Amino acid sequence: ALAPADPVTFWHTFAADVLTSFIKPLVELCYSTCYVVSLEFALPLKEQGRCHAVFYSDSYIVTPILISLPLLFRFLQNLRMYGDSGKRFPALANALKYAVALLVVFFGALHQIDRRQPTPGGLWIQVAWVGAYLAATLYAFAWDVLMDWRLLSGPCEIRSTHMIFRSNAWYKAAIAVDFVLRFAWTATLAPAFLSDGMVGIMGQQIITIAAV
């Protein structure tokens, strides 16, 4: 959390990576804490809903901040690593990955407001959001396969010095599963996803853009 002021250690990056992987549970944990600490659970059912409104129904500020913080930590950590090493790669390339992911949060928050209060520029926000969503997903997927796993030595050739299994089928299956799960993970970065669901949101945006 102190990056880029302090040097980045393995445990700093590990903690930030865990937070980025559990963004949606983090929001729900904060919601549950609010629900319990505020004693809202003790109220009659018809009087409940304040914590839900803060984190989901009216999540214009609190939820985007909670989602953005882990991504921001990793972004700043990579900037510090670049400053310490003086090497642009892979620090700046990794920082760009988290910067693009932050765009998903930013445009997702704008979309949520724009959906309730349409503006003339609303379509461009939707286009930017879908573009950021696809860019963040494909960037993260490529980083997983090429940098973290180091599986591809060519366009279609799976080879790595760290391979454990002899059959490439396991690695091809892992790549396919990662591709699907990356789309699901990126969807959790959009605040509106928490209340409306990925399929409805993406479908609405794509249909609107295609119609224009």
mmCIF file with all atom_site columns, C-alpha atoms in Angstrom:
data_model
loop_
_atom_site.group_PDB
_atom_site.id
_atom_site.type_symbol
_atom_site.label_atom_id
_atom_site.label_alt_id
_atom_site.label_comp_id
_atom_site.label_asym_id
_atom_site.label_entity_id
_atom_site.label_seq_id
_atom_site.pdbx_PDB_ins_code
_atom_site.Cartn_x
_atom_site.Cartn_y
_atom_site.Cartn_z
_atom_site.occupancy
_atom_site.B_iso_or_equiv
_atom_site.pdbx_formal_charge
_atom_site.auth_seq_id
_atom_site.auth_comp_id
_atom_site.auth_asym_id
_atom_site.auth_atom_id
_atom_site.pdbx_PDB_model_num
ATOM 1   C CA . ALA A 1 1   ? 0.000   0.000   0.000   1.00 0.00 ? 1   ALA A CA 1
ATOM 2   C CA . LEU A 1 2   ? 3.023   2.301   0.449   1.00 0.00 ? 2   LEU A CA 1
ATOM 3   C CA . ALA A 1 3   ? 4.214   1.903   -3.141  1.00 0.00 ? 3   ALA A CA 1
ATOM 4   C CA . PRO A 1 4   ? 5.812   3.690   -4.843  1.00 0.00 ? 4   PRO A CA 1
ATOM 5   C CA . ALA A 1 5   ? 7.318   5.265   -1.687  1.00 0.00 ? 5   ALA A CA 1
ATOM 6   C CA . ASP A 1 6   ? 8.848   2.012   -0.376  1.00 0.00 ? 6   ASP A CA 1
ATOM 7   C CA . PRO A 1 7   ? 10.741  -0.744  -2.225  1.00 0.00 ? 7   PRO A CA 1
ATOM 8   C CA . VAL A 1 8   ? 8.548   -3.613  -3.431  1.00 0.00 ? 8   VAL A CA 1
ATOM 9   C CA . THR A 1 9   ? 9.191   -7.050  -1.947  1.00 0.00 ? 9   THR A CA 1
ATOM 10  C CA . PHE A 1 10  ? 7.828   -10.453 -2.930  1.00 0.00 ? 10  PHE A CA 1
ATOM 11  C CA . TRP A 1 11  ? 5.280   -10.347 -0.115  1.00 0.00 ? 11  TRP A CA 1
ATOM 12  C CA . HIS A 1 12  ? 4.045   -6.936  -1.230  1.00 0.00 ? 12  HIS A CA 1
ATOM 13  C CA . THR A 1 13  ? 3.349   -8.210  -4.736  1.00 0.00 ? 13  THR A CA 1
ATOM 14  C CA . PHE A 1 14  ? 1.888   -11.453 -3.382  1.00 0.00 ? 14  PHE A CA 1
ATOM 15  C CA . ALA A 1 15  ? -0.573  -9.604  -1.126  1.00 0.00 ? 15  ALA A CA 1
ATOM 16  C CA . ALA A 1 16  ? -1.598  -7.233  -3.908  1.00 0.00 ? 16  ALA A CA 1
ATOM 17  C CA . ASP A 1 17  ? -2.027  -10.127 -6.367  1.00 0.00 ? 17  ASP A CA 1
ATOM 18  C CA . VAL A 1 18  ? -4.291  -11.926 -3.903  1.00 0.00 ? 18  VAL A CA 1
ATOM 19  C CA . LEU A 1 19  ? -6.410  -8.796  -3.514  1.00 0.00 ? 19  LEU A CA 1
ATOM 20  C CA . THR A 1 20  ? -6.741  -8.336  -7.285  1.00 0.00 ? 20  THR A CA 1
ATOM 21  C CA . SER A 1 21  ? -7.810  -11.982 -7.624  1.00 0.00 ? 21  SER A CA 1
ATOM 22  C CA . PHE A 1 22  ? -10.524 -11.592 -4.969  1.00 0.00 ? 22  PHE A CA 1
ATOM 23  C CA . ILE A 1 23  ? -11.997 -8.234  -5.903  1.00 0.00 ? 23  ILE A CA 1
ATOM 24  C CA . LYS A 1 24  ? -15.619 -9.389  -5.893  1.00 0.00 ? 24  LYS A CA 1
ATOM 25  C CA . PRO A 1 25  ? -15.316 -11.281 -2.565  1.00 0.00 ? 25  PRO A CA 1
ATOM 26  C CA . LEU A 1 26  ? -13.617 -8.181  -1.134  1.00 0.00 ? 26  LEU A CA 1
ATOM 27  C CA . VAL A 1 27  ? -16.661 -6.052  -1.953  1.00 0.00 ? 27  VAL A CA 1
ATOM 28  C CA . GLU A 1 28  ? -18.998 -8.651  -0.527  1.00 0.00 ? 28  GLU A CA 1
ATOM 29  C CA . LEU A 1 29  ? -16.861 -8.944  2.607   1.00 0.00 ? 29  LEU A CA 1
ATOM 30  C CA . CYS A 1 30  ? -17.122 -5.199  3.130   1.00 0.00 ? 30  CYS A CA 1
ATOM 31  C CA . TYR A 1 31  ? -20.881 -5.391  2.564   1.00 0.00 ? 31  TYR A CA 1
ATOM 32  C CA . SER A 1 32  ? -21.180 -8.220  5.100   1.00 0.00 ? 32  SER A CA 1
ATOM 33  C CA . THR A 1 33  ? -19.114 -6.247  7.606   1.00 0.00 ? 33  THR A CA 1
ATOM 34  C CA . CYS A 1 34  ? -21.400 -3.242  7.151   1.00 0.00 ? 34  CYS A CA 1
ATOM 35  C CA . TYR A 1 35  ? -24.458 -5.454  7.546   1.00 0.00 ? 35  TYR A CA 1
ATOM 36  C CA . VAL A 1 36  ? -23.191 -6.939  10.824  1.00 0.00 ? 36  VAL A CA 1
ATOM 37  C CA . VAL A 1 37  ? -21.398 -3.971  12.433  1.00 0.00 ? 37  VAL A CA 1
ATOM 38  C CA . SER A 1 38  ? -24.264 -1.567  11.749  1.00 0.00 ? 38  SER A CA 1
ATOM 39  C CA . LEU A 1 39  ? -26.674 -4.112  13.320  1.00 0.00 ? 39  LEU A CA 1
ATOM 40  C CA . GLU A 1 40  ? -28.820 -3.878  10.226  1.00 0.00 ? 40  GLU A CA 1
ATOM 41  C CA . PHE A 1 41  ? -29.439 -7.629  10.483  1.00 0.00 ? 41  PHE A CA 1
ATOM 42  C CA . ALA A 1 42  ? -31.385 -6.978  13.693  1.00 0.00 ? 42  ALA A CA 1
ATOM 43  C CA . LEU A 1 43  ? -33.832 -4.636  11.970  1.00 0.00 ? 43  LEU A CA 1
ATOM 44  C CA . PRO A 1 44  ? -37.114 -5.775  10.439  1.00 0.00 ? 44  PRO A CA 1
ATOM 45  C CA . LEU A 1 45  ? -36.675 -6.926  6.874   1.00 0.00 ? 45  LEU A CA 1
ATOM 46  C CA . LYS A 1 46  ? -38.600 -3.976  5.429   1.00 0.00 ? 46  LYS A CA 1
ATOM 47  C CA . GLU A 1 47  ? -36.222 -1.535  7.170   1.00 0.00 ? 47  GLU A CA 1
ATOM 48  C CA . GLN A 1 48  ? -33.058 -3.170  5.841   1.00 0.00 ? 48  GLN A CA 1
ATOM 49  C CA . GLY A 1 49  ? -31.224 -2.241  2.660   1.00 0.00 ? 49  GLY A CA 1
ATOM 50  C CA . ARG A 1 50  ? -28.926 0.656   3.608   1.00 0.00 ? 50  ARG A CA 1
ATOM 51  C CA . CYS A 1 51  ? -25.723 -1.372  3.287   1.00 0.00 ? 51  CYS A CA 1
ATOM 52  C CA . HIS A 1 52  ? -26.967 -2.957  0.067   1.00 0.00 ? 52  HIS A CA 1
ATOM 53  C CA . ALA A 1 53  ? -27.622 0.479   -1.352  1.00 0.00 ? 53  ALA A CA 1
ATOM 54  C CA . VAL A 1 54  ? -24.122 1.683   -0.467  1.00 0.00 ? 54  VAL A CA 1
ATOM 55  C CA . PHE A 1 55  ? -22.318 -1.250  -2.048  1.00 0.00 ? 55  PHE A CA 1
ATOM 56  C CA . TYR A 1 56  ? -24.661 -2.345  -4.850  1.00 0.00 ? 56  TYR A CA 1
ATOM 57  C CA . SER A 1 57  ? -27.785 -0.350  -5.713  1.00 0.00 ? 57  SER A CA 1
ATOM 58  C CA . ASP A 1 58  ? -26.123 3.087   -5.505  1.00 0.00 ? 58  ASP A CA 1
ATOM 59  C CA . SER A 1 59  ? -22.502 1.942   -5.866  1.00 0.00 ? 59  SER A CA 1
ATOM 60  C CA . TYR A 1 60  ? -21.193 5.074   -7.592  1.00 0.00 ? 60  TYR A CA 1
ATOM 61  C CA . ILE A 1 61  ? -18.308 5.759   -5.195  1.00 0.00 ? 61  ILE A CA 1
ATOM 62  C CA . VAL A 1 62  ? -17.712 3.087   -2.532  1.00 0.00 ? 62  VAL A CA 1
ATOM 63  C CA . THR A 1 63  ? -17.668 0.008   -4.775  1.00 0.00 ? 63  THR A CA 1
ATOM 64  C CA . PRO A 1 64  ? -15.486 1.542   -7.539  1.00 0.00 ? 64  PRO A CA 1
ATOM 65  C CA . ILE A 1 65  ? -12.969 2.621   -4.872  1.00 0.00 ? 65  ILE A CA 1
ATOM 66  C CA . LEU A 1 66  ? -12.842 -0.869  -3.347  1.00 0.00 ? 66  LEU A CA 1
ATOM 67  C CA . ILE A 1 67  ? -12.390 -2.428  -6.786  1.00 0.00 ? 67  ILE A CA 1
ATOM 68  C CA . SER A 1 68  ? -9.761  0.106   -7.860  1.00 0.00 ? 68  SER A CA 1
ATOM 69  C CA . LEU A 1 69  ? -7.474  -0.038  -4.812  1.00 0.00 ? 69  LEU A CA 1
ATOM 70  C CA . PRO A 1 70  ? -5.883  -3.496  -5.443  1.00 0.00 ? 70  PRO A CA 1
ATOM 71  C CA . LEU A 1 71  ? -5.326  -2.596  -9.111  1.00 0.00 ? 71  LEU A CA 1
ATOM 72  C CA . LEU A 1 72  ? -3.860  0.757   -8.126  1.00 0.00 ? 72  LEU A CA 1
ATOM 73  C CA . PHE A 1 73  ? -1.504  -0.922  -5.640  1.00 0.00 ? 73  PHE A CA 1
ATOM 74  C CA . ARG A 1 74  ? -0.150  -3.243  -8.341  1.00 0.00 ? 74  ARG A CA 1
ATOM 75  C CA . PHE A 1 75  ? 0.141   -0.358  -10.804 1.00 0.00 ? 75  PHE A CA 1
ATOM 76  C CA . LEU A 1 76  ? 2.196   1.698   -8.335  1.00 0.00 ? 76  LEU A CA 1
ATOM 77  C CA . GLN A 1 77  ? 4.286   -1.305  -7.367  1.00 0.00 ? 77  GLN A CA 1
ATOM 78  C CA . ASN A 1 78  ? 5.293   -1.832  -10.985 1.00 0.00 ? 78  ASN A CA 1
ATOM 79  C CA . LEU A 1 79  ? 6.209   1.823   -11.333 1.00 0.00 ? 79  LEU A CA 1
ATOM 80  C CA . ARG A 1 80  ? 8.441   1.506   -8.276  1.00 0.00 ? 80  ARG A CA 1
ATOM 81  C CA . MET A 1 81  ? 10.013  -1.664  -9.682  1.00 0.00 ? 81  MET A CA 1
ATOM 82  C CA . TYR A 1 82  ? 10.764  0.196   -12.897 1.00 0.00 ? 82  TYR A CA 1
ATOM 83  C CA . GLY A 1 83  ? 12.313  3.029   -10.913 1.00 0.00 ? 83  GLY A CA 1
ATOM 84  C CA . ASP A 1 84  ? 14.500  0.626   -8.929  1.00 0.00 ? 84  ASP A CA 1
ATOM 85  C CA . SER A 1 85  ? 15.602  -1.517  -11.858 1.00 0.00 ? 85  SER A CA 1
ATOM 86  C CA . GLY A 1 86  ? 15.667  1.066   -14.637 1.00 0.00 ? 86  GLY A CA 1
ATOM 87  C CA . LYS A 1 87  ? 14.259  -1.588  -16.991 1.00 0.00 ? 87  LYS A CA 1
ATOM 88  C CA . ARG A 1 88  ? 11.086  -0.772  -18.861 1.00 0.00 ? 88  ARG A CA 1
ATOM 89  C CA . PHE A 1 89  ? 10.216  -4.420  -19.403 1.00 0.00 ? 89  PHE A CA 1
ATOM 90  C CA . PRO A 1 90  ? 8.444   -6.136  -17.787 1.00 0.00 ? 90  PRO A CA 1
ATOM 91  C CA . ALA A 1 91  ? 7.626   -3.513  -15.129 1.00 0.00 ? 91  ALA A CA 1
ATOM 92  C CA . LEU A 1 92  ? 6.002   -0.899  -17.378 1.00 0.00 ? 92  LEU A CA 1
ATOM 93  C CA . ALA A 1 93  ? 4.234   -3.531  -19.474 1.00 0.00 ? 93  ALA A CA 1
ATOM 94  C CA . ASN A 1 94  ? 2.769   -5.019  -16.313 1.00 0.00 ? 94  ASN A CA 1
ATOM 95  C CA . ALA A 1 95  ? 1.826   -1.557  -15.057 1.00 0.00 ? 95  ALA A CA 1
ATOM 96  C CA . LEU A 1 96  ? -0.046  -0.991  -18.328 1.00 0.00 ? 96  LEU A CA 1
ATOM 97  C CA . LYS A 1 97  ? -2.028  -4.171  -17.706 1.00 0.00 ? 97  LYS A CA 1
ATOM 98  C CA . TYR A 1 98  ? -3.376  -2.779  -14.444 1.00 0.00 ? 98  TYR A CA 1
ATOM 99  C CA . ALA A 1 99  ? -3.903  0.666   -15.954 1.00 0.00 ? 99  ALA A CA 1
ATOM 100 C CA . VAL A 1 100 ? -6.178  -0.841  -18.608 1.00 0.00 ? 100 VAL A CA 1
ATOM 101 C CA . ALA A 1 101 ? -8.023  -2.782  -15.907 1.00 0.00 ? 101 ALA A CA 1
ATOM 102 C CA . LEU A 1 102 ? -8.575  0.490   -14.046 1.00 0.00 ? 102 LEU A CA 1
ATOM 103 C CA . LEU A 1 103 ? -10.216 1.853   -17.183 1.00 0.00 ? 103 LEU A CA 1
ATOM 104 C CA . VAL A 1 104 ? -12.826 -0.909  -16.914 1.00 0.00 ? 104 VAL A CA 1
ATOM 105 C CA . VAL A 1 105 ? -13.675 0.282   -13.407 1.00 0.00 ? 105 VAL A CA 1
ATOM 106 C CA . PHE A 1 106 ? -13.731 3.926   -14.508 1.00 0.00 ? 106 PHE A CA 1
ATOM 107 C CA . PHE A 1 107 ? -15.959 3.436   -17.534 1.00 0.00 ? 107 PHE A CA 1
ATOM 108 C CA . GLY A 1 108 ? -18.081 0.886   -15.683 1.00 0.00 ? 108 GLY A CA 1
ATOM 109 C CA . ALA A 1 109 ? -18.835 3.480   -13.004 1.00 0.00 ? 109 ALA A CA 1
ATOM 110 C CA . LEU A 1 110 ? -19.631 6.079   -15.665 1.00 0.00 ? 110 LEU A CA 1
ATOM 111 C CA . HIS A 1 111 ? -21.888 3.644   -17.455 1.00 0.00 ? 111 HIS A CA 1
ATOM 112 C CA . GLN A 1 112 ? -23.837 2.958   -14.297 1.00 0.00 ? 112 GLN A CA 1
ATOM 113 C CA . ILE A 1 113 ? -24.559 6.664   -13.855 1.00 0.00 ? 113 ILE A CA 1
ATOM 114 C CA . ASP A 1 114 ? -25.186 7.208   -17.552 1.00 0.00 ? 114 ASP A CA 1
ATOM 115 C CA . ARG A 1 115 ? -27.705 4.393   -17.705 1.00 0.00 ? 115 ARG A CA 1
ATOM 116 C CA . ARG A 1 116 ? -29.955 6.164   -15.210 1.00 0.00 ? 116 ARG A CA 1
ATOM 117 C CA . GLN A 1 117 ? -29.299 9.680   -16.516 1.00 0.00 ? 117 GLN A CA 1
ATOM 118 C CA . PRO A 1 118 ? -28.730 9.384   -20.295 1.00 0.00 ? 118 PRO A CA 1
ATOM 119 C CA . THR A 1 119 ? -26.514 12.000  -21.908 1.00 0.00 ? 119 THR A CA 1
ATOM 120 C CA . PRO A 1 120 ? -25.661 12.741  -25.563 1.00 0.00 ? 120 PRO A CA 1
ATOM 121 C CA . GLY A 1 121 ? -22.219 11.194  -25.033 1.00 0.00 ? 121 GLY A CA 1
ATOM 122 C CA . GLY A 1 122 ? -23.595 8.022   -23.465 1.00 0.00 ? 122 GLY A CA 1
ATOM 123 C CA . LEU A 1 123 ? -22.911 5.886   -26.528 1.00 0.00 ? 123 LEU A CA 1
ATOM 124 C CA . TRP A 1 124 ? -19.231 6.798   -26.493 1.00 0.00 ? 124 TRP A CA 1
ATOM 125 C CA . ILE A 1 125 ? -19.023 5.797   -22.841 1.00 0.00 ? 125 ILE A CA 1
ATOM 126 C CA . GLN A 1 126 ? -20.518 2.438   -23.747 1.00 0.00 ? 126 GLN A CA 1
ATOM 127 C CA . VAL A 1 127 ? -18.092 1.971   -26.641 1.00 0.00 ? 127 VAL A CA 1
ATOM 128 C CA . ALA A 1 128 ? -15.157 2.918   -24.420 1.00 0.00 ? 128 ALA A CA 1
ATOM 129 C CA . TRP A 1 129 ? -16.329 0.544   -21.701 1.00 0.00 ? 129 TRP A CA 1
ATOM 130 C CA . VAL A 1 130 ? -16.693 -2.437  -24.031 1.00 0.00 ? 130 VAL A CA 1
ATOM 131 C CA . GLY A 1 131 ? -13.336 -1.604  -25.614 1.00 0.00 ? 131 GLY A CA 1
ATOM 132 C CA . ALA A 1 132 ? -11.641 -1.348  -22.223 1.00 0.00 ? 132 ALA A CA 1
ATOM 133 C CA . TYR A 1 133 ? -13.293 -4.602  -21.125 1.00 0.00 ? 133 TYR A CA 1
ATOM 134 C CA . LEU A 1 134 ? -12.003 -6.507  -24.157 1.00 0.00 ? 134 LEU A CA 1
ATOM 135 C CA . ALA A 1 135 ? -8.558  -4.896  -24.005 1.00 0.00 ? 135 ALA A CA 1
ATOM 136 C CA . ALA A 1 136 ? -8.122  -5.647  -20.292 1.00 0.00 ? 136 ALA A CA 1
ATOM 137 C CA . THR A 1 137 ? -9.266  -9.245  -20.729 1.00 0.00 ? 137 THR A CA 1
ATOM 138 C CA . LEU A 1 138 ? -7.063  -10.046 -23.717 1.00 0.00 ? 138 LEU A CA 1
ATOM 139 C CA . TYR A 1 139 ? -4.086  -8.237  -22.208 1.00 0.00 ? 139 TYR A CA 1
ATOM 140 C CA . ALA A 1 140 ? -4.358  -10.179 -18.942 1.00 0.00 ? 140 ALA A CA 1
ATOM 141 C CA . PHE A 1 141 ? -4.869  -13.460 -20.815 1.00 0.00 ? 141 PHE A CA 1
ATOM 142 C CA . ALA A 1 142 ? -1.815  -12.869 -22.997 1.00 0.00 ? 142 ALA A CA 1
ATOM 143 C CA . TRP A 1 143 ? 0.227   -11.938 -19.926 1.00 0.00 ? 143 TRP A CA 1
ATOM 144 C CA . ASP A 1 144 ? -0.797  -15.152 -18.174 1.00 0.00 ? 144 ASP A CA 1
ATOM 145 C CA . VAL A 1 145 ? 0.242   -17.377 -21.056 1.00 0.00 ? 145 VAL A CA 1
ATOM 146 C CA . LEU A 1 146 ? 3.303   -15.532 -22.326 1.00 0.00 ? 146 LEU A CA 1
ATOM 147 C CA . MET A 1 147 ? 4.817   -14.042 -19.167 1.00 0.00 ? 147 MET A CA 1
ATOM 148 C CA . ASP A 1 148 ? 3.528   -15.809 -16.055 1.00 0.00 ? 148 ASP A CA 1
ATOM 149 C CA . TRP A 1 149 ? 3.319   -19.306 -17.528 1.00 0.00 ? 149 TRP A CA 1
ATOM 150 C CA . ARG A 1 150 ? 5.829   -18.865 -20.390 1.00 0.00 ? 150 ARG A CA 1
ATOM 151 C CA . LEU A 1 151 ? 4.094   -21.588 -22.368 1.00 0.00 ? 151 LEU A CA 1
ATOM 152 C CA . LEU A 1 152 ? 4.287   -20.342 -25.957 1.00 0.00 ? 152 LEU A CA 1
ATOM 153 C CA . SER A 1 153 ? 7.573   -20.316 -27.831 1.00 0.00 ? 153 SER A CA 1
ATOM 154 C CA . GLY A 1 154 ? 5.811   -19.640 -31.153 1.00 0.00 ? 154 GLY A CA 1
ATOM 155 C CA . PRO A 1 155 ? 2.358   -18.657 -32.479 1.00 0.00 ? 155 PRO A CA 1
ATOM 156 C CA . CYS A 1 156 ? 0.971   -22.185 -31.976 1.00 0.00 ? 156 CYS A CA 1
ATOM 157 C CA . GLU A 1 157 ? 3.801   -24.016 -30.251 1.00 0.00 ? 157 GLU A CA 1
ATOM 158 C CA . ILE A 1 158 ? 3.604   -24.896 -26.567 1.00 0.00 ? 158 ILE A CA 1
ATOM 159 C CA . ARG A 1 159 ? 7.028   -25.237 -25.024 1.00 0.00 ? 159 ARG A CA 1
ATOM 160 C CA . SER A 1 160 ? 8.455   -24.170 -21.707 1.00 0.00 ? 160 SER A CA 1
ATOM 161 C CA . THR A 1 161 ? 11.389  -25.010 -19.485 1.00 0.00 ? 161 THR A CA 1
ATOM 162 C CA . HIS A 1 162 ? 8.943   -25.197 -16.566 1.00 0.00 ? 162 HIS A CA 1
ATOM 163 C CA . MET A 1 163 ? 6.612   -27.836 -18.030 1.00 0.00 ? 163 MET A CA 1
ATOM 164 C CA . ILE A 1 164 ? 5.724   -30.658 -15.634 1.00 0.00 ? 164 ILE A CA 1
ATOM 165 C CA . PHE A 1 165 ? 3.398   -32.785 -17.762 1.00 0.00 ? 165 PHE A CA 1
ATOM 166 C CA . ARG A 1 166 ? 4.638   -34.438 -20.924 1.00 0.00 ? 166 ARG A CA 1
ATOM 167 C CA . SER A 1 167 ? 1.370   -34.083 -22.783 1.00 0.00 ? 167 SER A CA 1
ATOM 168 C CA . ASN A 1 168 ? 0.584   -30.636 -24.183 1.00 0.00 ? 168 ASN A CA 1
ATOM 169 C CA . ALA A 1 169 ? -3.129  -31.375 -23.810 1.00 0.00 ? 169 ALA A CA 1
ATOM 170 C CA . TRP A 1 170 ? -3.069  -30.274 -20.170 1.00 0.00 ? 170 TRP A CA 1
ATOM 171 C CA . TYR A 1 171 ? -1.534  -26.943 -21.070 1.00 0.00 ? 171 TYR A CA 1
ATOM 172 C CA . LYS A 1 172 ? -3.905  -26.374 -23.964 1.00 0.00 ? 172 LYS A CA 1
ATOM 173 C CA . ALA A 1 173 ? -6.822  -27.054 -21.622 1.00 0.00 ? 173 ALA A CA 1
ATOM 174 C CA . ALA A 1 174 ? -5.366  -24.640 -19.046 1.00 0.00 ? 174 ALA A CA 1
ATOM 175 C CA . ILE A 1 175 ? -5.027  -21.938 -21.718 1.00 0.00 ? 175 ILE A CA 1
ATOM 176 C CA . ALA A 1 176 ? -8.639  -22.456 -22.836 1.00 0.00 ? 176 ALA A CA 1
ATOM 177 C CA . VAL A 1 177 ? -9.965  -22.338 -19.259 1.00 0.00 ? 177 VAL A CA 1
ATOM 178 C CA . ASP A 1 178 ? -7.888  -19.257 -18.471 1.00 0.00 ? 178 ASP A CA 1
ATOM 179 C CA . PHE A 1 179 ? -9.301  -17.514 -21.543 1.00 0.00 ? 179 PHE A CA 1
ATOM 180 C CA . VAL A 1 180 ? -12.866 -18.046 -20.316 1.00 0.00 ? 180 VAL A CA 1
ATOM 181 C CA . LEU A 1 181 ? -12.148 -17.226 -16.683 1.00 0.00 ? 181 LEU A CA 1
ATOM 182 C CA . ARG A 1 182 ? -10.320 -14.016 -17.610 1.00 0.00 ? 182 ARG A CA 1
ATOM 183 C CA . PHE A 1 183 ? -13.517 -12.688 -19.183 1.00 0.00 ? 183 PHE A CA 1
ATOM 184 C CA . ALA A 1 184 ? -15.400 -13.548 -15.989 1.00 0.00 ? 184 ALA A CA 1
ATOM 185 C CA . TRP A 1 185 ? -12.731 -11.896 -13.805 1.00 0.00 ? 185 TRP A CA 1
ATOM 186 C CA . THR A 1 186 ? -12.686 -8.686  -15.854 1.00 0.00 ? 186 THR A CA 1
ATOM 187 C CA . ALA A 1 187 ? -16.465 -8.493  -15.557 1.00 0.00 ? 187 ALA A CA 1
ATOM 188 C CA . THR A 1 188 ? -16.122 -8.245  -11.774 1.00 0.00 ? 188 THR A CA 1
ATOM 189 C CA . LEU A 1 189 ? -14.174 -4.997  -12.278 1.00 0.00 ? 189 LEU A CA 1
ATOM 190 C CA . ALA A 1 190 ? -17.306 -3.245  -13.534 1.00 0.00 ? 190 ALA A CA 1
ATOM 191 C CA . PRO A 1 191 ? -19.345 -1.899  -10.593 1.00 0.00 ? 191 PRO A CA 1
ATOM 192 C CA . ALA A 1 192 ? -22.599 -2.446  -12.486 1.00 0.00 ? 192 ALA A CA 1
ATOM 193 C CA . PHE A 1 193 ? -21.794 -6.152  -12.784 1.00 0.00 ? 193 PHE A CA 1
ATOM 194 C CA . LEU A 1 194 ? -22.307 -6.596  -9.061  1.00 0.00 ? 194 LEU A CA 1
ATOM 195 C CA . SER A 1 195 ? -25.968 -5.677  -9.288  1.00 0.00 ? 195 SER A CA 1
ATOM 196 C CA . ASP A 1 196 ? -27.046 -6.543  -12.849 1.00 0.00 ? 196 ASP A CA 1
ATOM 197 C CA . GLY A 1 197 ? -24.823 -9.395  -14.040 1.00 0.00 ? 197 GLY A CA 1
ATOM 198 C CA . MET A 1 198 ? -22.270 -9.616  -16.821 1.00 0.00 ? 198 MET A CA 1
ATOM 199 C CA . VAL A 1 199 ? -24.450 -11.154 -19.515 1.00 0.00 ? 199 VAL A CA 1
ATOM 200 C CA . GLY A 1 200 ? -27.164 -8.502  -19.316 1.00 0.00 ? 200 GLY A CA 1
ATOM 201 C CA . ILE A 1 201 ? -24.724 -5.611  -19.223 1.00 0.00 ? 201 ILE A CA 1
ATOM 202 C CA . MET A 1 202 ? -22.496 -6.773  -22.059 1.00 0.00 ? 202 MET A CA 1
ATOM 203 C CA . GLY A 1 203 ? -25.459 -7.814  -24.160 1.00 0.00 ? 203 GLY A CA 1
ATOM 204 C CA . GLN A 1 204 ? -27.100 -4.427  -23.674 1.00 0.00 ? 204 GLN A CA 1
ATOM 205 C CA . GLN A 1 205 ? -23.915 -2.565  -24.643 1.00 0.00 ? 205 GLN A CA 1
ATOM 206 C CA . ILE A 1 206 ? -23.136 -4.676  -27.720 1.00 0.00 ? 206 ILE A CA 1
ATOM 207 C CA . ILE A 1 207 ? -26.725 -4.464  -29.006 1.00 0.00 ? 207 ILE A CA 1
ATOM 208 C CA . THR A 1 208 ? -26.793 -0.687  -28.497 1.00 0.00 ? 208 THR A CA 1
ATOM 209 C CA . ILE A 1 209 ? -23.482 -0.177  -30.278 1.00 0.00 ? 209 ILE A CA 1
ATOM 210 C CA . ALA A 1 210 ? -24.412 -2.503  -33.143 1.00 0.00 ? 210 ALA A CA 1
ATOM 211 C CA . ALA A 1 211 ? -27.728 -0.745  -33.631 1.00 0.00 ? 211 ALA A CA 1
ATOM 212 C CA . VAL A 1 212 ? -25.967 2.593   -34.117 1.00 0.00 ? 212 VAL A CA 1
#
